[in-house]
Short mmCIF file of C-alpha atoms in Angstrom, two decimals:
data_model
loop_
_atom_site.label_atom_id
_atom_site.label_comp_id
_atom_site.label_asym_id
_atom_site.label_seq_id
_atom_site.Cartn_x
_atom_site.Cartn_y
_atom_site.Cartn_z
CA ASN A 1 0.01 0.00 0.00
CA ALA A 2 2.85 2.35 -0.93
CA GLY A 3 3.68 3.31 2.66
CA VAL A 4 0.17 4.51 3.55
CA THR A 5 -1.19 3.28 6.87
CA GLN A 6 -4.82 3.60 7.93
CA THR A 7 -6.31 2.88 11.36
CA PRO A 8 -8.61 1.44 12.45
CA LYS A 9 -9.44 -1.28 9.89
CA PHE A 10 -13.03 -1.56 11.09
CA ARG A 11 -15.27 0.50 13.33
CA ILE A 12 -18.92 0.55 14.35
CA LEU A 13 -20.31 3.87 15.57
CA LYS A 14 -23.63 4.85 17.00
CA ILE A 15 -25.50 7.76 15.47
CA GLY A 16 -24.18 11.05 16.88
CA GLN A 17 -20.83 9.68 18.02
CA SER A 18 -17.58 11.13 16.77
CA MET A 19 -14.34 9.55 15.67
CA THR A 20 -11.11 10.21 13.86
CA LEU A 21 -9.82 8.06 11.05
CA GLN A 22 -6.04 8.06 10.97
CA CYS A 23 -3.86 8.17 7.90
CA THR A 24 -0.07 8.17 8.02
CA GLN A 25 2.52 8.06 5.26
CA ASP A 26 6.22 7.43 5.56
CA MET A 27 7.24 8.74 2.13
CA ASN A 28 7.26 12.51 2.79
CA HIS A 29 4.86 13.31 -0.03
CA ASN A 30 2.95 16.58 0.02
CA TYR A 31 -0.32 15.49 -1.59
CA MET A 32 -2.79 13.43 0.45
CA TYR A 33 -6.44 12.60 -0.14
CA TRP A 34 -9.47 11.14 1.62
CA TYR A 35 -12.10 9.22 -0.33
CA ARG A 36 -15.23 7.30 0.54
CA GLN A 37 -16.42 4.29 -1.39
CA ASP A 38 -20.04 3.22 -1.14
CA PRO A 39 -21.11 -0.30 -2.24
CA GLY A 40 -21.05 -0.71 -6.01
CA MET A 41 -19.81 2.81 -6.50
CA GLY A 42 -16.61 4.56 -7.37
CA LEU A 43 -14.61 6.66 -5.01
CA LYS A 44 -15.73 10.15 -4.05
CA LEU A 45 -13.19 12.73 -2.89
CA ILE A 46 -13.93 14.14 0.58
CA TYR A 47 -10.93 16.37 1.28
CA TYR A 48 -7.38 16.72 0.05
CA SER A 49 -4.21 18.46 1.12
CA VAL A 50 -1.32 19.77 -0.95
CA GLY A 51 1.00 20.12 2.01
CA ALA A 52 1.23 20.68 5.75
CA GLY A 53 -1.17 23.40 6.85
CA ILE A 54 -3.16 23.36 3.59
CA THR A 55 -6.45 21.50 3.09
CA ASP A 56 -9.29 21.86 0.63
CA LYS A 57 -12.73 20.42 0.04
CA GLY A 58 -13.42 17.71 -2.46
CA GLU A 59 -16.69 16.55 -3.96
CA VAL A 60 -18.41 15.37 -0.75
CA PRO A 61 -16.99 17.26 2.29
CA ASN A 62 -20.18 17.73 4.34
CA GLY A 63 -20.06 16.04 7.73
CA TYR A 64 -16.26 15.74 7.75
CA ASN A 65 -13.26 17.76 8.84
CA VAL A 66 -9.55 17.33 8.26
CA SER A 67 -6.30 18.77 9.48
CA ARG A 68 -2.71 18.56 8.22
CA SER A 69 -0.33 19.69 10.91
CA THR A 70 2.51 17.48 9.65
CA THR A 71 3.51 16.06 6.28
CA GLU A 72 3.07 12.51 7.62
CA ASP A 73 -0.44 12.64 9.05
CA PHE A 74 -3.80 13.52 7.53
CA PRO A 75 -6.62 12.58 9.96
CA LEU A 76 -10.29 12.65 8.96
CA ARG A 77 -12.79 13.65 11.63
CA LEU A 78 -16.48 12.74 11.84
CA GLU A 79 -18.14 14.93 14.47
CA LEU A 80 -21.74 13.66 14.48
CA ALA A 81 -21.87 10.30 12.77
CA ALA A 82 -24.89 9.61 10.58
CA PRO A 83 -26.01 6.39 8.85
CA SER A 84 -25.24 8.04 5.51
CA GLN A 85 -21.56 7.98 6.49
CA THR A 86 -21.49 4.19 6.50
CA SER A 87 -18.83 3.50 3.90
CA VAL A 88 -15.28 2.37 3.29
CA TYR A 89 -12.80 5.20 3.64
CA PHE A 90 -9.53 5.30 1.73
CA CYS A 91 -6.60 7.59 2.24
CA ALA A 92 -4.20 8.15 -0.64
CA ILE A 93 -0.92 9.91 -1.31
CA GLY A 94 -0.10 11.67 -4.55
CA ILE A 95 3.20 11.21 -6.32
CA GLY A 96 3.14 13.54 -9.29
CA SER A 97 -0.20 12.83 -10.91
CA GLU A 98 -0.32 9.27 -9.56
CA GLN A 99 -2.24 8.22 -6.47
CA TYR A 100 -1.45 5.34 -4.14
CA PHE A 101 -4.08 4.13 -1.72
CA GLY A 102 -4.07 2.77 1.80
CA PRO A 103 -5.90 -0.41 2.79
CA GLY A 104 -9.07 1.36 3.91
CA THR A 105 -11.26 1.72 7.00
CA ARG A 106 -14.70 0.11 6.97
CA LEU A 107 -17.07 2.27 9.01
CA THR A 108 -20.62 1.35 9.97
CA VAL A 109 -22.92 3.87 11.64
CA THR A 110 -26.03 2.40 13.29
CA GLY Q 1 -18.71 17.25 -9.87
CA GLU Q 2 -17.31 16.01 -13.11
CA ASN Q 3 -19.05 13.08 -14.73
CA VAL Q 4 -17.21 9.87 -15.57
CA GLU Q 5 -19.32 7.08 -17.03
CA GLN Q 6 -17.95 3.55 -17.05
CA HIS Q 7 -19.26 0.53 -18.94
CA PRO Q 8 -19.96 -2.29 -18.52
CA SER Q 9 -20.65 -2.65 -14.82
CA THR Q 10 -19.97 -6.40 -14.98
CA LEU Q 11 -17.96 -8.42 -17.46
CA SER Q 12 -17.30 -12.15 -17.68
CA VAL Q 13 -14.75 -13.59 -20.09
CA GLN Q 14 -13.18 -16.96 -20.67
CA GLU Q 15 -9.56 -17.32 -19.67
CA GLY Q 16 -7.36 -16.30 -22.57
CA ASP Q 17 -9.93 -13.95 -24.12
CA SER Q 18 -9.69 -10.18 -24.14
CA ALA Q 19 -11.59 -7.75 -21.94
CA VAL Q 20 -12.41 -4.14 -22.80
CA ILE Q 21 -13.75 -1.52 -20.40
CA LYS Q 22 -14.78 1.93 -21.59
CA CYS Q 23 -15.12 5.31 -19.90
CA THR Q 24 -16.39 8.65 -21.06
CA TYR Q 25 -15.76 11.97 -19.37
CA SER Q 26 -17.12 15.49 -19.59
CA ASP Q 27 -14.27 17.86 -18.71
CA SER Q 28 -12.26 18.69 -21.79
CA ALA Q 29 -9.55 20.24 -19.58
CA SER Q 30 -8.67 16.85 -18.08
CA ASN Q 31 -5.21 15.65 -19.03
CA TYR Q 32 -4.56 12.56 -16.92
CA PHE Q 33 -6.54 9.32 -17.01
CA PRO Q 34 -5.55 6.50 -14.66
CA TRP Q 35 -6.97 3.00 -14.30
CA TYR Q 36 -7.13 1.17 -10.98
CA LYS Q 37 -7.60 -2.48 -10.04
CA GLN Q 38 -9.29 -3.24 -6.74
CA GLU Q 39 -9.23 -6.71 -5.21
CA LEU Q 40 -11.65 -7.70 -2.50
CA GLY Q 41 -10.92 -6.03 0.81
CA LYS Q 42 -8.06 -3.93 -0.54
CA GLY Q 43 -7.47 -0.41 -1.71
CA PRO Q 44 -7.38 0.48 -5.43
CA GLN Q 45 -4.06 -0.12 -7.12
CA LEU Q 46 -2.85 1.96 -10.05
CA ILE Q 47 -2.23 -0.37 -13.01
CA ILE Q 48 -1.81 1.98 -15.97
CA ASP Q 49 -2.41 5.58 -16.89
CA ILE Q 50 -2.38 7.82 -19.94
CA ARG Q 51 -1.87 11.52 -20.45
CA SER Q 52 -3.65 13.70 -22.96
CA ASN Q 53 -0.68 14.03 -25.29
CA VAL Q 54 -0.65 10.28 -25.96
CA GLY Q 55 -3.21 8.19 -27.83
CA GLU Q 56 -2.23 4.74 -26.61
CA LYS Q 57 -0.05 3.20 -23.94
CA LYS Q 58 0.80 -0.46 -23.40
CA ASP Q 59 2.25 -2.43 -20.50
CA GLN Q 60 2.54 -6.15 -21.18
CA ARG Q 61 -1.04 -7.50 -21.33
CA ILE Q 62 -2.78 -4.24 -20.55
CA ALA Q 63 -3.22 -1.20 -22.75
CA VAL Q 64 -5.13 2.05 -22.55
CA THR Q 65 -6.38 4.14 -25.47
CA LEU Q 66 -7.52 7.76 -25.32
CA ASN Q 67 -9.69 9.67 -27.75
CA LYS Q 68 -9.72 13.28 -26.57
CA THR Q 69 -12.01 14.46 -29.33
CA ALA Q 70 -14.71 11.99 -28.34
CA LYS Q 71 -13.79 12.25 -24.64
CA HIS Q 72 -13.45 8.56 -24.02
CA PHE Q 73 -10.74 6.18 -22.96
CA SER Q 74 -10.60 2.42 -22.73
CA LEU Q 75 -8.75 -0.33 -20.87
CA HIS Q 76 -7.80 -3.44 -22.83
CA ILE Q 77 -6.64 -6.63 -21.15
CA THR Q 78 -5.43 -9.39 -23.45
CA GLU Q 79 -4.87 -13.08 -22.67
CA THR Q 80 -6.89 -12.76 -19.48
CA GLN Q 81 -5.97 -14.89 -16.50
CA PRO Q 82 -8.00 -15.79 -13.37
CA GLU Q 83 -5.89 -13.39 -11.32
CA ASP Q 84 -7.21 -10.53 -13.48
CA SER Q 85 -10.59 -10.99 -11.77
CA ALA Q 86 -11.22 -7.81 -9.78
CA VAL Q 87 -13.09 -4.51 -9.93
CA TYR Q 88 -11.55 -1.97 -12.31
CA PHE Q 89 -12.05 1.79 -12.01
CA CYS Q 90 -11.26 4.53 -14.46
CA ALA Q 91 -10.65 8.08 -13.30
CA GLN Q 92 -9.97 11.53 -14.64
CA ASN Q 93 -7.90 14.30 -13.11
CA THR Q 94 -9.08 17.91 -13.08
CA GLY Q 95 -6.80 20.27 -11.20
CA ASN Q 96 -6.09 18.66 -7.84
CA GLN Q 97 -9.22 16.52 -7.89
CA PHE Q 98 -9.89 13.04 -9.23
CA TYR Q 99 -13.26 11.78 -10.42
CA PHE Q 100 -13.87 8.03 -10.60
CA GLY Q 101 -16.11 5.83 -12.67
CA THR Q 102 -18.48 3.44 -10.90
CA GLY Q 103 -16.37 0.38 -11.58
CA THR Q 104 -16.43 -2.80 -13.67
CA SER Q 105 -16.46 -6.18 -11.98
CA LEU Q 106 -14.40 -8.47 -14.19
CA THR Q 107 -14.62 -12.23 -13.81
CA VAL Q 108 -12.23 -14.44 -15.73
CA ILE Q 109 -13.62 -17.95 -16.01
CA PRO Q 110 -10.94 -20.68 -16.02
#
C-alpha cells in the first residue's frame, strides 16, 4: 500500500458519536487525499491536502473535517456520525499525478 | 462534480480472451486518465495511466487508449488470466481533484 497506513481497519459507531480516522505516510509526499467508497460505486473525494497546513474540500466534504499539521499525518474527523456515512474510507498519497491508496477503514454507523 | 461514465458494470470472459472496459468523461480540460484495479478487501491499485498528449499506452497484457475528441478512454486486457478478476475503475484528473467511474467487476472464467 505504498507506505500509507490507515487505522482502524473496522469501526462501528452509534449515530451522533464522533471519531477520527487516521492516515499516516512514511514517504514524505505533500499530496494526500481522503475518499469514501459506497457499495457498487466509485470513489468520491472528501478532502485533500497539498502540504502541511493546507487543506481543501473535495466533492463530498459535508459532515467531515480534516487537518494537516505534519507532512506525515492527515486525519479525517467525523463529528456527528450519521447512517449516510457508513462506507469504506480510503486515504491516498499523490506522487506527481499518480495516487497510491491505503488499505481502507470500513465504518458502519447504526 | 465532473461526470465519468464507465461501462460495462460487470464483465465475464473466458480465460485467454480479451476484456475491454470503456469510460467517457465530460471535462475537456482533463489531461490525466488512470486505471485502478481493486481486489476484495483492498485499496485500489494503479495499473496503468495515460496523459492527454498520448493516444495509446501499453504495458505487457494491458493497454489504454484515449480519444480526446470523443472524450473517451478504454482499458484493454489481453490473454486474461483468473488473477485478473477484480473490480476496475477509471478516473480523470481535473486540477487537484480526481473523479472516478463506478467500476467494472471483471470475472475471468478458467
